[in-house]
CSV table of N, CA and C in Angstrom, one decimal:
chain,number,residue,atom,x,y,z
A,93,UNK,N,71.3,97.8,159.0
A,93,UNK,CA,71.7,97.1,157.9
A,93,UNK,C,70.7,96.0,157.6
A,94,UNK,N,70.0,95.5,159.0
A,94,UNK,CA,69.1,94.3,158.8
A,94,UNK,C,67.8,95.0,157.7
A,95,UNK,N,67.5,96.3,158.0
A,95,UNK,CA,66.4,96.7,156.9
A,95,UNK,C,66.8,96.8,155.6
A,96,UNK,N,67.9,97.3,155.4
A,96,UNK,CA,68.6,97.4,154.0
A,96,UNK,C,68.5,96.1,153.6
A,97,UNK,N,69.1,95.2,154.1
A,97,UNK,CA,69.5,93.8,153.7
A,97,UNK,C,67.9,93.1,153.4
A,98,UNK,N,67.0,93.4,154.1
A,98,UNK,CA,65.7,92.9,153.8
A,98,UNK,C,65.1,93.8,152.3
A,99,UNK,N,65.5,95.0,152.3
A,99,UNK,CA,65.0,95.5,151.1
A,99,UNK,C,65.5,95.2,150.0
A,100,UNK,N,66.8,94.9,150.0
A,100,UNK,CA,67.7,94.7,148.7
A,100,UNK,C,67.4,92.9,148.6
A,101,UNK,N,66.9,92.0,149.4
A,101,UNK,CA,66.8,90.7,148.9
A,101,UNK,C,65.4,90.2,148.7
A,102,UNK,N,64.4,91.1,148.9
A,102,UNK,CA,63.2,91.2,148.5
A,102,UNK,C,62.9,90.9,147.0
A,103,UNK,N,61.7,90.4,146.5
A,103,UNK,CA,61.4,90.2,144.9
A,103,UNK,C,61.2,91.3,144.1
A,104,UNK,N,62.2,91.1,143.3
A,104,UNK,CA,62.3,92.4,142.4
A,104,UNK,C,61.0,92.4,141.4
A,105,UNK,N,60.1,93.6,141.2
A,105,UNK,CA,59.3,93.8,140.4
A,105,UNK,C,59.5,94.4,139.2
A,106,UNK,N,58.8,94.5,138.2
A,106,UNK,CA,58.8,95.1,136.7
A,106,UNK,C,59.5,96.4,136.9
A,107,UNK,N,59.1,97.3,137.8
A,107,UNK,CA,59.4,98.5,137.7
A,107,UNK,C,61.0,98.7,138.1
A,108,UNK,N,61.1,97.9,139.2
A,108,UNK,CA,62.8,97.8,139.5
A,108,UNK,C,63.5,97.2,138.3
A,109,UNK,N,62.9,96.2,137.7
A,109,UNK,CA,63.8,95.5,136.4
A,109,UNK,C,64.0,96.5,135.6
A,110,UNK,N,63.0,97.5,135.3
A,110,UNK,CA,63.1,98.5,134.3
A,110,UNK,C,64.5,99.5,134.5
A,111,UNK,N,64.1,100.0,135.9
A,111,UNK,CA,65.2,100.8,136.7
A,111,UNK,C,66.4,100.3,136.3
A,112,UNK,N,66.8,99.0,136.8
A,112,UNK,CA,68.1,98.4,136.5
A,112,UNK,C,68.5,98.3,135.3
A,113,UNK,N,67.6,98.3,134.2
A,113,UNK,CA,68.0,97.9,133.0
A,113,UNK,C,68.5,99.3,132.3
A,114,UNK,N,68.0,100.4,132.8
A,114,UNK,CA,67.9,102.0,132.3
A,114,UNK,C,69.4,102.1,131.7
A,115,UNK,N,69.4,102.5,130.3
A,115,UNK,CA,70.6,102.8,129.7
A,115,UNK,C,70.9,104.1,130.2
A,116,UNK,N,72.2,104.4,130.2
A,116,UNK,CA,72.8,106.2,130.4
A,116,UNK,C,72.1,107.1,129.6
A,117,UNK,N,71.8,106.6,128.2
A,117,UNK,CA,71.2,107.6,127.5
A,117,UNK,C,69.5,107.6,127.4
A,118,UNK,N,69.2,107.1,128.6
A,118,UNK,CA,67.6,107.0,128.6
A,118,UNK,C,67.1,108.1,128.1
A,119,UNK,N,65.9,108.5,127.4
A,119,UNK,CA,65.4,109.8,127.2
A,119,UNK,C,64.6,110.4,128.4
A,120,UNK,N,64.3,111.6,128.5
A,120,UNK,CA,63.8,112.3,129.6
A,120,UNK,C,62.6,111.8,130.0
A,121,UNK,N,62.0,111.7,129.1
A,121,UNK,CA,60.4,111.2,129.2
A,121,UNK,C,60.5,110.0,129.9
A,122,UNK,N,61.3,108.9,129.8
A,122,UNK,CA,61.4,107.7,130.3
A,122,UNK,C,62.0,107.6,132.0
A,123,UNK,N,62.7,108.9,131.9
A,123,UNK,CA,63.4,108.8,133.1
A,123,UNK,C,62.3,109.5,134.1
A,124,UNK,N,61.8,110.5,133.7
A,124,UNK,CA,60.8,111.0,134.5
A,124,UNK,C,59.4,110.2,135.0
A,125,UNK,N,58.9,109.4,133.8
A,125,UNK,CA,58.0,108.3,134.2
A,125,UNK,C,58.5,107.3,135.3
A,126,UNK,N,59.6,107.1,135.0
A,126,UNK,CA,60.3,106.0,136.2
A,126,UNK,C,60.2,106.6,137.5
A,127,UNK,N,60.7,107.7,137.6
A,127,UNK,CA,60.7,108.5,138.9
A,127,UNK,C,59.3,108.7,139.4
A,128,UNK,N,58.2,109.0,138.5
A,128,UNK,CA,56.9,109.1,139.2
A,128,UNK,C,56.4,107.8,139.5
A,129,UNK,N,56.8,106.5,139.0
A,129,UNK,CA,56.4,105.5,139.3
A,129,UNK,C,56.8,104.9,140.6
A,130,UNK,N,58.2,105.3,140.9
A,130,UNK,CA,59.0,104.7,142.0
A,130,UNK,C,58.4,105.8,143.2
A,131,UNK,N,58.0,106.8,143.0
A,131,UNK,CA,57.7,107.4,144.4
A,131,UNK,C,56.8,106.6,145.3
A,132,UNK,N,55.7,106.1,144.8
A,132,UNK,CA,54.8,105.2,145.9
A,132,UNK,C,55.8,104.3,146.7
A,133,UNK,N,56.4,103.6,146.0
A,133,UNK,CA,57.5,102.4,146.4
A,133,UNK,C,58.3,102.9,147.5
A,134,UNK,N,58.9,104.0,147.3
A,134,UNK,CA,59.9,104.8,148.2
A,134,UNK,C,59.1,105.0,149.3
A,135,UNK,N,58.1,105.6,149.2
A,135,UNK,CA,57.0,106.2,150.3
A,135,UNK,C,56.9,104.8,151.2
A,136,UNK,N,56.5,103.8,150.7
A,136,UNK,CA,56.3,102.6,151.3
A,136,UNK,C,57.5,102.0,152.2
A,137,UNK,N,58.5,102.0,151.5
A,137,UNK,CA,59.7,101.5,152.0
A,137,UNK,C,60.2,102.6,153.1
A,138,UNK,N,59.8,103.5,152.9
A,138,UNK,CA,60.0,104.7,154.3
A,138,UNK,C,59.2,104.4,155.5
A,139,UNK,N,57.9,104.2,155.0
A,139,UNK,CA,57.2,103.7,156.3
A,139,UNK,C,57.3,102.5,156.7
A,140,UNK,N,57.6,101.3,156.1
A,140,UNK,CA,57.9,100.0,156.6
A,140,UNK,C,59.6,100.2,157.5
A,141,UNK,N,60.2,101.1,156.8
A,141,UNK,CA,61.4,101.3,157.6
A,141,UNK,C,61.9,102.5,157.5
A,142,UNK,N,61.5,103.0,158.7
A,142,UNK,CA,61.9,104.9,158.7
A,142,UNK,C,63.3,105.0,158.6
A,143,UNK,N,64.1,104.0,159.2
A,143,UNK,CA,65.6,104.4,159.1
A,143,UNK,C,66.1,104.6,158.0
A,144,UNK,N,65.6,103.8,157.0
A,144,UNK,CA,66.1,104.0,155.5
A,144,UNK,C,66.1,105.4,154.9
A,145,UNK,N,65.0,106.3,155.5
A,145,UNK,CA,64.7,107.4,155.0
A,145,UNK,C,66.1,108.6,155.3
A,146,UNK,N,66.7,108.1,156.4
A,146,UNK,CA,67.7,108.6,156.7
A,146,UNK,C,68.9,108.0,157.3
A,147,UNK,N,69.8,107.6,156.8
A,147,UNK,CA,70.8,106.6,157.0
A,147,UNK,C,71.8,107.0,158.2
A,148,UNK,N,71.9,108.5,158.0
A,148,UNK,CA,72.7,109.1,159.1
A,148,UNK,C,72.1,109.2,160.7
A,149,UNK,N,70.9,109.1,160.6
A,149,UNK,CA,70.3,108.9,161.9
A,149,UNK,C,70.1,107.4,162.4
A,150,UNK,N,70.5,106.3,161.4
A,150,UNK,CA,70.2,105.0,161.6
A,150,UNK,C,71.6,104.6,162.0
A,151,UNK,N,72.7,105.5,161.9
A,151,UNK,CA,74.1,104.9,161.7
A,151,UNK,C,74.4,105.2,163.3
A,152,UNK,N,75.2,104.3,163.7
A,152,UNK,CA,75.9,104.8,165.0
A,152,UNK,C,77.1,105.6,164.9
A,153,UNK,N,77.7,105.5,163.7
A,153,UNK,CA,78.5,106.4,163.2
A,153,UNK,C,78.2,107.9,163.0
A,154,UNK,N,79.0,108.6,162.6
A,154,UNK,CA,78.5,110.0,162.2
A,154,UNK,C,77.7,110.1,160.7
A,155,UNK,N,77.0,111.1,160.7
A,155,UNK,CA,76.3,111.3,159.1
A,155,UNK,C,77.2,111.3,158.3
A,156,UNK,N,78.2,112.2,158.3
A,156,UNK,CA,79.2,112.2,157.2
A,156,UNK,C,79.5,111.1,156.8
A,157,UNK,N,79.9,110.0,157.6
A,157,UNK,CA,80.2,108.6,157.1
A,157,UNK,C,79.2,108.0,156.4
A,158,UNK,N,78.0,107.9,157.1
A,158,UNK,CA,76.8,107.2,156.1
A,158,UNK,C,76.7,108.3,154.8
A,159,UNK,N,76.8,109.3,154.8
A,159,UNK,CA,76.7,110.0,153.6
A,159,UNK,C,77.9,109.6,152.5
A,160,UNK,N,79.0,109.7,153.3
A,160,UNK,CA,80.3,109.1,152.1
A,160,UNK,C,79.8,107.9,151.7
A,161,UNK,N,79.6,106.8,152.5
A,161,UNK,CA,79.2,105.6,152.0
A,161,UNK,C,78.2,105.4,151.1
A,162,UNK,N,77.2,106.1,151.2
A,162,UNK,CA,76.0,106.3,150.2
A,162,UNK,C,76.5,106.9,148.8
A,163,UNK,N,77.1,108.1,149.0
A,163,UNK,CA,77.5,108.5,147.8
A,163,UNK,C,78.4,107.6,146.5
A,164,UNK,N,79.5,107.0,147.5
A,164,UNK,CA,80.2,106.0,146.8
A,164,UNK,C,79.6,104.8,146.2
A,165,UNK,N,78.6,104.4,146.8
A,165,UNK,CA,77.7,103.1,146.6
A,165,UNK,C,76.8,103.8,145.3
A,166,UNK,N,76.4,104.8,145.3
A,166,UNK,CA,75.6,105.3,144.2
A,166,UNK,C,76.4,105.3,142.8
A,167,UNK,N,77.6,106.0,143.1
A,167,UNK,CA,78.3,106.0,142.0
A,167,UNK,C,79.0,105.4,141.4
A,168,UNK,N,79.1,104.2,142.4
A,168,UNK,CA,80.0,102.8,142.0
A,168,UNK,C,78.9,101.6,141.1
A,169,UNK,N,77.5,102.0,141.4
A,169,UNK,CA,76.6,100.9,140.9
A,169,UNK,C,75.6,101.6,139.9
A,170,UNK,N,75.7,102.8,139.8
A,170,UNK,CA,74.4,103.4,139.1
A,170,UNK,C,75.2,104.3,138.1
A,171,UNK,N,74.4,104.3,136.7
A,171,UNK,CA,75.0,105.3,135.8
A,171,UNK,C,74.4,106.6,136.0
A,172,UNK,N,74.7,107.6,135.1
A,172,UNK,CA,74.0,109.2,135.1
A,172,UNK,C,72.5,109.0,135.2
A,173,UNK,N,71.9,108.2,134.3
A,173,UNK,CA,70.5,108.0,134.2
A,173,UNK,C,69.9,107.5,135.3
A,174,UNK,N,70.3,106.5,136.1
A,174,UNK,CA,69.8,106.1,137.4
A,174,UNK,C,70.0,107.0,138.4
A,175,UNK,N,70.9,107.7,138.4
A,175,UNK,CA,71.1,108.8,139.4
A,175,UNK,C,70.3,110.0,139.1
A,176,UNK,N,70.1,110.1,137.8
A,176,UNK,CA,69.1,111.1,137.4
A,176,UNK,C,67.8,110.7,138.1
A,177,UNK,N,67.3,109.7,137.9
A,177,UNK,CA,65.9,109.0,138.3
A,177,UNK,C,65.7,109.2,139.7
A,178,UNK,N,66.8,108.8,140.4
A,178,UNK,CA,66.8,108.9,141.9
A,178,UNK,C,66.7,110.5,142.4
A,179,UNK,N,67.4,111.1,141.6
A,179,UNK,CA,67.3,112.8,141.9
A,179,UNK,C,65.7,113.1,141.7
A,180,UNK,N,65.3,112.8,140.7
A,180,UNK,CA,63.9,113.4,140.5
A,180,UNK,C,63.0,112.5,141.6
A,181,UNK,N,63.1,111.3,142.1
A,181,UNK,CA,62.4,110.9,142.8
A,181,UNK,C,62.4,111.8,144.0
A,182,UNK,N,63.6,111.9,144.5
A,182,UNK,CA,63.8,112.9,145.8
A,182,UNK,C,63.1,114.4,145.7
A,183,UNK,N,63.3,114.9,144.5
A,183,UNK,CA,62.6,116.2,144.3
A,183,UNK,C,61.3,115.9,144.6
A,184,UNK,N,60.5,115.0,143.9
A,184,UNK,CA,59.1,114.7,143.8
A,184,UNK,C,58.6,114.5,145.3
A,185,UNK,N,59.4,113.7,146.0
A,185,UNK,CA,59.0,113.7,147.7
A,185,UNK,C,58.9,115.0,148.5
A,186,UNK,N,60.2,115.6,148.1
A,186,UNK,CA,60.1,117.2,148.9
A,186,UNK,C,59.2,117.6,148.2
A,187,UNK,N,58.7,118.0,147.2
A,187,UNK,CA,57.6,118.9,146.5
A,187,UNK,C,56.3,118.3,147.6
A,188,UNK,N,56.1,117.1,147.4
A,188,UNK,CA,55.0,116.5,148.0
A,188,UNK,C,54.8,116.9,149.3
A,189,UNK,N,56.0,116.5,150.3
A,189,UNK,CA,56.1,116.9,151.3
A,189,UNK,C,55.8,118.4,151.9
A,190,UNK,N,56.5,119.1,151.0
A,190,UNK,CA,56.3,120.6,150.9
A,190,UNK,C,54.5,121.0,150.8
A,191,UNK,N,54.3,120.4,149.9
A,191,UNK,CA,52.8,120.6,149.6
A,191,UNK,C,52.1,120.3,150.6
A,192,UNK,N,52.1,119.2,151.0
A,192,UNK,CA,51.2,118.6,152.3
A,192,UNK,C,51.6,119.3,153.6
A,193,UNK,N,52.6,120.0,153.8
A,193,UNK,CA,52.5,120.7,154.9
A,193,UNK,C,52.1,121.9,154.7
A,194,UNK,N,52.1,122.6,153.8
A,194,UNK,CA,51.5,123.8,153.2
A,194,UNK,C,50.0,123.7,153.5
A,195,UNK,N,49.1,122.4,152.9
A,195,UNK,CA,48.1,122.3,153.0
A,195,UNK,C,47.9,122.3,154.6
A,196,UNK,N,48.5,121.4,155.3
A,196,UNK,CA,48.1,121.3,156.8
A,196,UNK,C,48.0,122.6,157.4
A,197,UNK,N,49.2,123.4,157.0
A,197,UNK,CA,49.2,124.7,157.6
A,197,UNK,C,48.0,125.6,157.3
A,198,UNK,N,47.3,125.7,156.1
A,198,UNK,CA,46.3,126.4,155.7
A,198,UNK,C,44.9,125.8,156.5
A,199,UNK,N,44.7,124.5,156.5
A,199,UNK,CA,43.5,124.0,157.2
A,199,UNK,C,43.6,124.6,158.8
A,200,UNK,N,44.6,124.8,159.3
A,200,UNK,CA,44.4,125.1,160.6
A,200,UNK,C,44.5,126.7,161.0
């Protein structure tokens, strides 16, 4: 919780302000651009606070509870465009991680 509070209380940059202001009917190209721009920041947050990458592992409670709280918070605070951008960020992270592992495997 301390790491999450630190992340939420930090200074807000232009990218975060643009994300927060995102309208539900934002065009696809805006959503994709935001997602691509957010990936490095999300990676940095994960490096600084690895527990944020998997709240279920960081929780003293079951993963299902952490997942439930996360889903409820996302639905409560974000519109469909926000959720789409976050989904795109996650997809990019997974694609990059998979490509990185395949590259590492090919080098060995």
